[in-house]
Short mmCIF file of C-alpha atoms in Angstrom, two decimals:
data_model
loop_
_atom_site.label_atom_id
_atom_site.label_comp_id
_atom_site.label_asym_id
_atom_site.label_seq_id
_atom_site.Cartn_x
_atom_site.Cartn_y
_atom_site.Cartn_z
CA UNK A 1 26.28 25.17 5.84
CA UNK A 2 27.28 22.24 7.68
CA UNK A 3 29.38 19.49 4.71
CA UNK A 4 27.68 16.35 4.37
CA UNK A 5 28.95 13.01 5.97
CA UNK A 6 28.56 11.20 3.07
CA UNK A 7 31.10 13.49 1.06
CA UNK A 8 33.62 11.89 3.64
CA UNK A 9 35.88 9.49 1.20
CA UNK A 10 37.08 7.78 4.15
CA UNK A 11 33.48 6.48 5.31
CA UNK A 12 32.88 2.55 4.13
CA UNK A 13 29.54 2.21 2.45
CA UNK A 14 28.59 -0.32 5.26
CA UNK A 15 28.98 2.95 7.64
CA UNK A 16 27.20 5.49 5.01
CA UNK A 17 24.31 3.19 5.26
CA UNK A 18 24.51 2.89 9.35
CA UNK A 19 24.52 6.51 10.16
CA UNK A 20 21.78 7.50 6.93
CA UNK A 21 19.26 4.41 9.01
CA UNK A 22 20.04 6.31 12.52
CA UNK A 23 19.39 9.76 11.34
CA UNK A 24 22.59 11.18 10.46
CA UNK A 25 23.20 13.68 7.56
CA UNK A 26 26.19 16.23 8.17
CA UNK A 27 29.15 16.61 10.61
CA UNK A 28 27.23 19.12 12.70
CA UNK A 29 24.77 16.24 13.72
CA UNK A 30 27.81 14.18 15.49
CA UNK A 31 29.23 17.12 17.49
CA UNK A 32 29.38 16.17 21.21
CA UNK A 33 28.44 12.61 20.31
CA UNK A 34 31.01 9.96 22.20
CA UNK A 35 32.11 6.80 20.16
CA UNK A 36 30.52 4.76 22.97
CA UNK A 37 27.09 6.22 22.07
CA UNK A 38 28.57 6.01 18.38
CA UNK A 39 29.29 2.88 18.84
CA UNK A 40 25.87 2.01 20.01
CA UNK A 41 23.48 4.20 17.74
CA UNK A 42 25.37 2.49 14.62
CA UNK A 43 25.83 -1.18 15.85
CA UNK A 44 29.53 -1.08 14.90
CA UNK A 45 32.64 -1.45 17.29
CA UNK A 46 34.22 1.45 19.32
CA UNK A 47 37.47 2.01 17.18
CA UNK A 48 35.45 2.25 14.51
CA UNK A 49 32.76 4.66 15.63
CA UNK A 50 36.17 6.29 17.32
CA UNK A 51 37.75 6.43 13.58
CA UNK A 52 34.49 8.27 12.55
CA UNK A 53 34.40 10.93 14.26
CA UNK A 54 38.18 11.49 14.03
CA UNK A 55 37.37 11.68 10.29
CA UNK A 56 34.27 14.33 10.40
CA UNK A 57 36.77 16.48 12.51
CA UNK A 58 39.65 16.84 9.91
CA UNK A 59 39.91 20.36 8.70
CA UNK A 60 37.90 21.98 6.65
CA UNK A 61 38.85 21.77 2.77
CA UNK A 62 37.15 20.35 -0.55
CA UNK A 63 36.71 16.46 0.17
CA UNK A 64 38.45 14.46 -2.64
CA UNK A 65 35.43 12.34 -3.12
CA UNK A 66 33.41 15.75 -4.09
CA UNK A 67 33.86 16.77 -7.96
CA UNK A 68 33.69 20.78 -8.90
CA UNK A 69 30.78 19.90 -10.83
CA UNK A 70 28.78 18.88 -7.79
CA UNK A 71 29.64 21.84 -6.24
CA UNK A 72 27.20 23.56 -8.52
CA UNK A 73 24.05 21.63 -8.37
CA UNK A 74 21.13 22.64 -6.41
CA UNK A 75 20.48 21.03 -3.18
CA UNK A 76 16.59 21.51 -3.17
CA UNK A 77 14.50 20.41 -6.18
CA UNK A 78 11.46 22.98 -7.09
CA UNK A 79 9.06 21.59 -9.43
CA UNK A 80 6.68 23.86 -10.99
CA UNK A 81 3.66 23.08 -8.65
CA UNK A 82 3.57 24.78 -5.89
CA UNK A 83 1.68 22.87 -3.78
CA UNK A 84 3.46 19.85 -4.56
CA UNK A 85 6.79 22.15 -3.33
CA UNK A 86 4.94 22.99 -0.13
CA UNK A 87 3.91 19.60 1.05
CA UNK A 88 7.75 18.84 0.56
CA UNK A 89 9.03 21.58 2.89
CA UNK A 90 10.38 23.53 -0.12
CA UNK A 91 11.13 20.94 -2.75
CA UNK A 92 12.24 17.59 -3.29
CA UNK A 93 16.05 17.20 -1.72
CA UNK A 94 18.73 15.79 -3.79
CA UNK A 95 19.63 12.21 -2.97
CA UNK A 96 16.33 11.55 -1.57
CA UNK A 97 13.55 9.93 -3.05
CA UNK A 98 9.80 10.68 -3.87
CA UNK A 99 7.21 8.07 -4.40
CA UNK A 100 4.43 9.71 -6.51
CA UNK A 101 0.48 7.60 -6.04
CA UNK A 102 -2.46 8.58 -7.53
CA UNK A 103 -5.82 7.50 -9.52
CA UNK A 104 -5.52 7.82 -13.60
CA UNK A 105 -6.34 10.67 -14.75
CA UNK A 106 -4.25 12.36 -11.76
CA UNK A 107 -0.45 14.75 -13.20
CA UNK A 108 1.59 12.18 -11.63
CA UNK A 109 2.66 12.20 -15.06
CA UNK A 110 3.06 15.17 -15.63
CA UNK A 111 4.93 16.07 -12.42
CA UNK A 112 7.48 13.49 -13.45
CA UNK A 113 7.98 15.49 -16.52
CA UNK A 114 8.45 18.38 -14.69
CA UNK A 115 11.16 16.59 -12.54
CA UNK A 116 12.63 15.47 -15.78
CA UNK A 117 12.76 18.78 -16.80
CA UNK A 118 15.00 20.07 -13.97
CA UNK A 119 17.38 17.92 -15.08
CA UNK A 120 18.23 18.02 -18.30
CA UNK A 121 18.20 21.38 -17.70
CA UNK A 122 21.09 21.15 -15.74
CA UNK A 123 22.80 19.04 -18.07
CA UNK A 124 22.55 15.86 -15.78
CA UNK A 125 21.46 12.20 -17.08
CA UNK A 126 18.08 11.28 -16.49
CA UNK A 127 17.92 7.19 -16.64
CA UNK A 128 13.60 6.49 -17.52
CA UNK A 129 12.81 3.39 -16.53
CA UNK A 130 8.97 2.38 -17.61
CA UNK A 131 7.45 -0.82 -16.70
CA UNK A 132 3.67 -0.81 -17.89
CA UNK A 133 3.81 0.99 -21.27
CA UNK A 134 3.21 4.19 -19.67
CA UNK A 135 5.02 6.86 -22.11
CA UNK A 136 7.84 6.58 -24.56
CA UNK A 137 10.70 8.09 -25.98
CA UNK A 138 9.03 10.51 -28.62
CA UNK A 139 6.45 11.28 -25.27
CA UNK A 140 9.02 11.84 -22.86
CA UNK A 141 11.10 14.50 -25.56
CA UNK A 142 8.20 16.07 -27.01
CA UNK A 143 6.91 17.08 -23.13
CA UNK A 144 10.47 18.42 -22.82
CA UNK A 145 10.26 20.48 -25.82
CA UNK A 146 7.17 22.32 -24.28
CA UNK A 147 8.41 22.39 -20.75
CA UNK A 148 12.41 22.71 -20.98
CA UNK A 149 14.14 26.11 -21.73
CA UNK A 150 16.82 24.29 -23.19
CA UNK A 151 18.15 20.69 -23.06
CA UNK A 152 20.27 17.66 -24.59
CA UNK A 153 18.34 14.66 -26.08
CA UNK A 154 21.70 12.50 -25.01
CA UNK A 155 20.70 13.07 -21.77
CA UNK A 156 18.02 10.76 -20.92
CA UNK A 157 18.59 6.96 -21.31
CA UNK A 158 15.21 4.87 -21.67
CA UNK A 159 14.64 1.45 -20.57
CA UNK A 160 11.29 -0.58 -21.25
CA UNK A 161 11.75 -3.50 -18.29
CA UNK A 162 7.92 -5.67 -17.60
CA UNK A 163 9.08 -8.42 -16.05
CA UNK A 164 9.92 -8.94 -12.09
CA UNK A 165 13.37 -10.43 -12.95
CA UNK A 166 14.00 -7.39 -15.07
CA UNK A 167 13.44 -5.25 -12.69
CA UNK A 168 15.76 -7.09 -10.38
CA UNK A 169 18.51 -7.45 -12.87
CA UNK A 170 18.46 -3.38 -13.58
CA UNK A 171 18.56 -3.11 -9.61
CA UNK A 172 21.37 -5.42 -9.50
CA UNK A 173 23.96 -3.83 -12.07
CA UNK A 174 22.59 0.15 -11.35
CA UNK A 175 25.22 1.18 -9.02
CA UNK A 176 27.89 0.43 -11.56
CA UNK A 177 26.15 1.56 -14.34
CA UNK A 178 25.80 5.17 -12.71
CA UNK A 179 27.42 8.01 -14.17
CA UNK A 180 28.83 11.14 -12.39
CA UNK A 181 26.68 12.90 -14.45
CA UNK A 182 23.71 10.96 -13.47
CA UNK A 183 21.52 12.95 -11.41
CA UNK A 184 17.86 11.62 -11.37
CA UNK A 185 16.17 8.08 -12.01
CA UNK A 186 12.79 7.52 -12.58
CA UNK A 187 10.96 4.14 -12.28
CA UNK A 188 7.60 4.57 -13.84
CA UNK A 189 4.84 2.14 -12.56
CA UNK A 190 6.71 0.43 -10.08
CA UNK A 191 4.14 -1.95 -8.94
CA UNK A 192 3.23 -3.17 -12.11
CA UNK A 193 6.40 -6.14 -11.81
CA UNK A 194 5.16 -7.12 -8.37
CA UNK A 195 1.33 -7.02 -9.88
CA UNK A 196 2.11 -9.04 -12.57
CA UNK A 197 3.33 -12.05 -10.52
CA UNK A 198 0.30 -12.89 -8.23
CA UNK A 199 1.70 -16.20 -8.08
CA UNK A 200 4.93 -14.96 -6.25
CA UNK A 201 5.84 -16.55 -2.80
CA UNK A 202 5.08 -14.25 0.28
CA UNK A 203 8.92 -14.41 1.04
CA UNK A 204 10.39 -13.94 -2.27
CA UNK A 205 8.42 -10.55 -2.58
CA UNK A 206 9.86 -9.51 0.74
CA UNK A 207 13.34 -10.59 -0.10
CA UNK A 208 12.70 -8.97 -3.87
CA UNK A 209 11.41 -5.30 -2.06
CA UNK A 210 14.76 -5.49 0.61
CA UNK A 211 17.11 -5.98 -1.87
CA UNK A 212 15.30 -2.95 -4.13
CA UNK A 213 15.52 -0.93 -0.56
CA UNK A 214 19.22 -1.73 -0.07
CA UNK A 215 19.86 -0.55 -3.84
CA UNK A 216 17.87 2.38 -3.99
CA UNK A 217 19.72 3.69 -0.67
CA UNK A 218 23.15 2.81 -1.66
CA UNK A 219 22.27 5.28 -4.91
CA UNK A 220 21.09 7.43 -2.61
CA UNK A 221 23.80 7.64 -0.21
CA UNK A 222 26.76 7.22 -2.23
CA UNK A 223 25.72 8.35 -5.61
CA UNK A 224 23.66 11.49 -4.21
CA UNK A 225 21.37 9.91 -6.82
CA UNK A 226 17.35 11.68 -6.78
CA UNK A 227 15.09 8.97 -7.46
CA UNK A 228 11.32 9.40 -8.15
CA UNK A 229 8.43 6.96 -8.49
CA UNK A 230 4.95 6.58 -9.23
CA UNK A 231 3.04 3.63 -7.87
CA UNK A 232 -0.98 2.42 -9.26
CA UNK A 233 -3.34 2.19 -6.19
CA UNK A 234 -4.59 -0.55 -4.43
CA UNK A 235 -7.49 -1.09 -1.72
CA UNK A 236 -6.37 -1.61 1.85
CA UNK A 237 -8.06 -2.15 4.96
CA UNK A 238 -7.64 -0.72 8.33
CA UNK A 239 -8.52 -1.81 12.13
CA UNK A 240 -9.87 1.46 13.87
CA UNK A 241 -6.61 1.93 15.51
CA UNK A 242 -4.98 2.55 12.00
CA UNK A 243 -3.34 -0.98 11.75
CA UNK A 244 -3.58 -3.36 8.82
CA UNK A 245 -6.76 -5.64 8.53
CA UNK A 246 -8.38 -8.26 6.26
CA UNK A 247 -11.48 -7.52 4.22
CA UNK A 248 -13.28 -9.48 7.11
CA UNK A 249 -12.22 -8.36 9.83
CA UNK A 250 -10.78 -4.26 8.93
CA UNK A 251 -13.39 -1.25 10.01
CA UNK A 252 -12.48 0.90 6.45
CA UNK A 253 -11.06 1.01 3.35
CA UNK A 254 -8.60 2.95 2.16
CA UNK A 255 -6.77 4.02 -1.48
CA UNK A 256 -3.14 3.11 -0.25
CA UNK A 257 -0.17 2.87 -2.77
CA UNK A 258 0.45 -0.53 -4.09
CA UNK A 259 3.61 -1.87 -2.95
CA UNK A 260 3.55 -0.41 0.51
CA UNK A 261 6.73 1.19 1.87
CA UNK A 262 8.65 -2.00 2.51
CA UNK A 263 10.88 -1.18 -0.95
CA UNK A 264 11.61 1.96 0.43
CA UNK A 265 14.45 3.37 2.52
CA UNK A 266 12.42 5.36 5.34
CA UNK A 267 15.36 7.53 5.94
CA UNK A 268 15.62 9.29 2.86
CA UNK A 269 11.93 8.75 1.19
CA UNK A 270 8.50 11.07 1.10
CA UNK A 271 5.40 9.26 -0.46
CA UNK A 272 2.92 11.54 -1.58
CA UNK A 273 -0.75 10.54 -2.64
CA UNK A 274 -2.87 12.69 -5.07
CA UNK A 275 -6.00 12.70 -4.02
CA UNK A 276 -8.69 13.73 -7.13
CA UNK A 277 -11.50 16.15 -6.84
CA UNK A 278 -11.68 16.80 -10.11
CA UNK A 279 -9.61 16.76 -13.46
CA UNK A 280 -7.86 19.93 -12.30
CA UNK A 281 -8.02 20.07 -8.33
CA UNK A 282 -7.77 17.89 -5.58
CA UNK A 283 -5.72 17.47 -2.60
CA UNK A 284 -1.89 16.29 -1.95
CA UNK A 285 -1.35 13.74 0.89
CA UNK A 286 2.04 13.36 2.36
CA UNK A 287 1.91 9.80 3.73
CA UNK A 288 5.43 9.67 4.99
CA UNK A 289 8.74 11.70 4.73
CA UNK A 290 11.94 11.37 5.85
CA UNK A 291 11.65 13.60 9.63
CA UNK A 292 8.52 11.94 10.04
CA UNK A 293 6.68 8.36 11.16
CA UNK A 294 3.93 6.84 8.70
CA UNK A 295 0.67 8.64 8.24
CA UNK A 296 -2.61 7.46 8.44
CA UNK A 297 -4.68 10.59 8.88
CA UNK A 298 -4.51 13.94 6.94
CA UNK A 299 -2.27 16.11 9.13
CA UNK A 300 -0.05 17.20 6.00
CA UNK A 301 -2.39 17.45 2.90
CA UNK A 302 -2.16 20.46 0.58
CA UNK A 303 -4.73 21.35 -2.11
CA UNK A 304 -3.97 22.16 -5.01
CA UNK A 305 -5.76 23.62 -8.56
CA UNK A 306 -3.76 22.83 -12.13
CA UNK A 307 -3.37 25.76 -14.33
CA UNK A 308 -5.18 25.80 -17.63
CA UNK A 309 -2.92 24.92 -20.19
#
């Protein structure tokens, strides 16, 4: 298996971030690469593109940067829906991120649990983050008492945050306040801080979802954090050739998730919709994912039926 890039200690972050935009993952992917197309891919300067590949060819050996206990962890994410495994192309990757959308009464709650689950089950720290009131601390352990084979109430750290400038705050101080043991975050009702400010100027939202982006891929990147989120819904309308419209002017309507993909790093994010036929089936929409462009049509849906519990 080809090693990472970003267990390369010598990489800056600035660089991590560069070659995780353009498309770059381990040191197989620059082999045969020059630094003048280097150089151009990644918008930095020739010695320095030149300095990066020097470093991905240094011999082979356990990077300093890369603790034993990484070593062990699993790569690839099951969950215990199948479908929901499928649409993924085998499970959710770590360091990546999955947006989870869907209609109440939809197991977007429940498949966080399950992603909890995994977790603490591997003795990593879960960090729950809720923002609407969603679940709670007693919720969260007593799901984990029917679902976990074994785990460590230590392990997850809750945080209540409603306001926008909460949010931001926790954005601002998470990639110091990561452990090594931290393996998973989840950010429960995303939206709801961006919903709650109607009032809030068109370019301090943008500004507000960039500097989320930035953080969340920095976690990503460096950290090899997994991040999941679920988002409410919201009404959006389409031209008929797929692009955003206005209620006066758009051909249909569609259930979209709320905050759009702006706050999230395209390069290492899937956004899956659950679509509801009933309480326990319905369909799975993969909207986008990290090999592929924004969907607006159902090429990569995946039904699925809930076991009786």
């Amino acid at each position: 298996m080809s090693k990472s890039l970003f267990y390369c200690s010598t990489l800056p972050p600035s660089t991590q971030v560069a070659l995780k935009c353009a498309g770059y993952e381990t040191v197989d992917d620059l082999t045969g690469l020059s630094a003048e197309t280097l150089s151009k891919e990644l918008g930095i300067n020739i010695a320095d593109s030149q300095a990066l590949i020097t470093a991905t060819q240094a011999p082979n050996g356990m990077p300093l940067s890369q603790s034993v206990a990484s070593l062990s962890r699993r790569n690839i994410m099951k969950c215990n829906y199948p479908a929901v495994n499928k649409i993924l192309g085998g499970g959710l990757p770590r360091g990546h991120i999955l947006e989870i959308s869907g209609p109440p009464g939809s197991f977007k709650e429940s498949l966080v649990s399950d992603f909890v689950r995994i977790f603490v089950e591997a003795d990593e720290q879960v960090i729950f983050v809720d923002m609407q009131n969603m679940t709670s601390p007693e919720a969260i352990h007593g799901s984990l008492q029917r679902l976990a084979s074994h785990y460590n109430r230590d392990l997850i750290y809750y945080a209540r945050l409603h306001t926008l400038p909460d949010l931001l705050i926790f954005m601002h101080n998470l990639l110091s306040e990561l452990r090594p043991t931290t393996g998973l975050l989840i950010l429960n009702s995303i939206s709801f801080p961006f919903s709650s400010h109607p009032d809030l100027p068109p370019s301090k939202r943008t500004a507000s979802l960039e500097n989320i982006r930035q953080t969340l891929l920095q976690a990503c990147v460096s950290k090899n954090l997994t991040i999941v989120t679920t988002s409410q819904m919201a009404t959006k309308m389409l031209n008929p050739d797929g692009s955003a419209a206005t209620f006066d002017t758009g051909a249909k309507a569609v259930m979209m998730p709320q905050l759009g993909p702006t706050y999230l790093p395209s390069g290492r994010s899937y956004r899956l919709i659950i679509v509801l036929d009933s309480r326990t089936a319905g369909a799975l929409r993969l909207l986008s994912s990290p090999s592929g462009q924004q969907r607006q049509d159902d090429s990569r849906q995946e039904n699925y039926v809930l076991a009786h519990s």
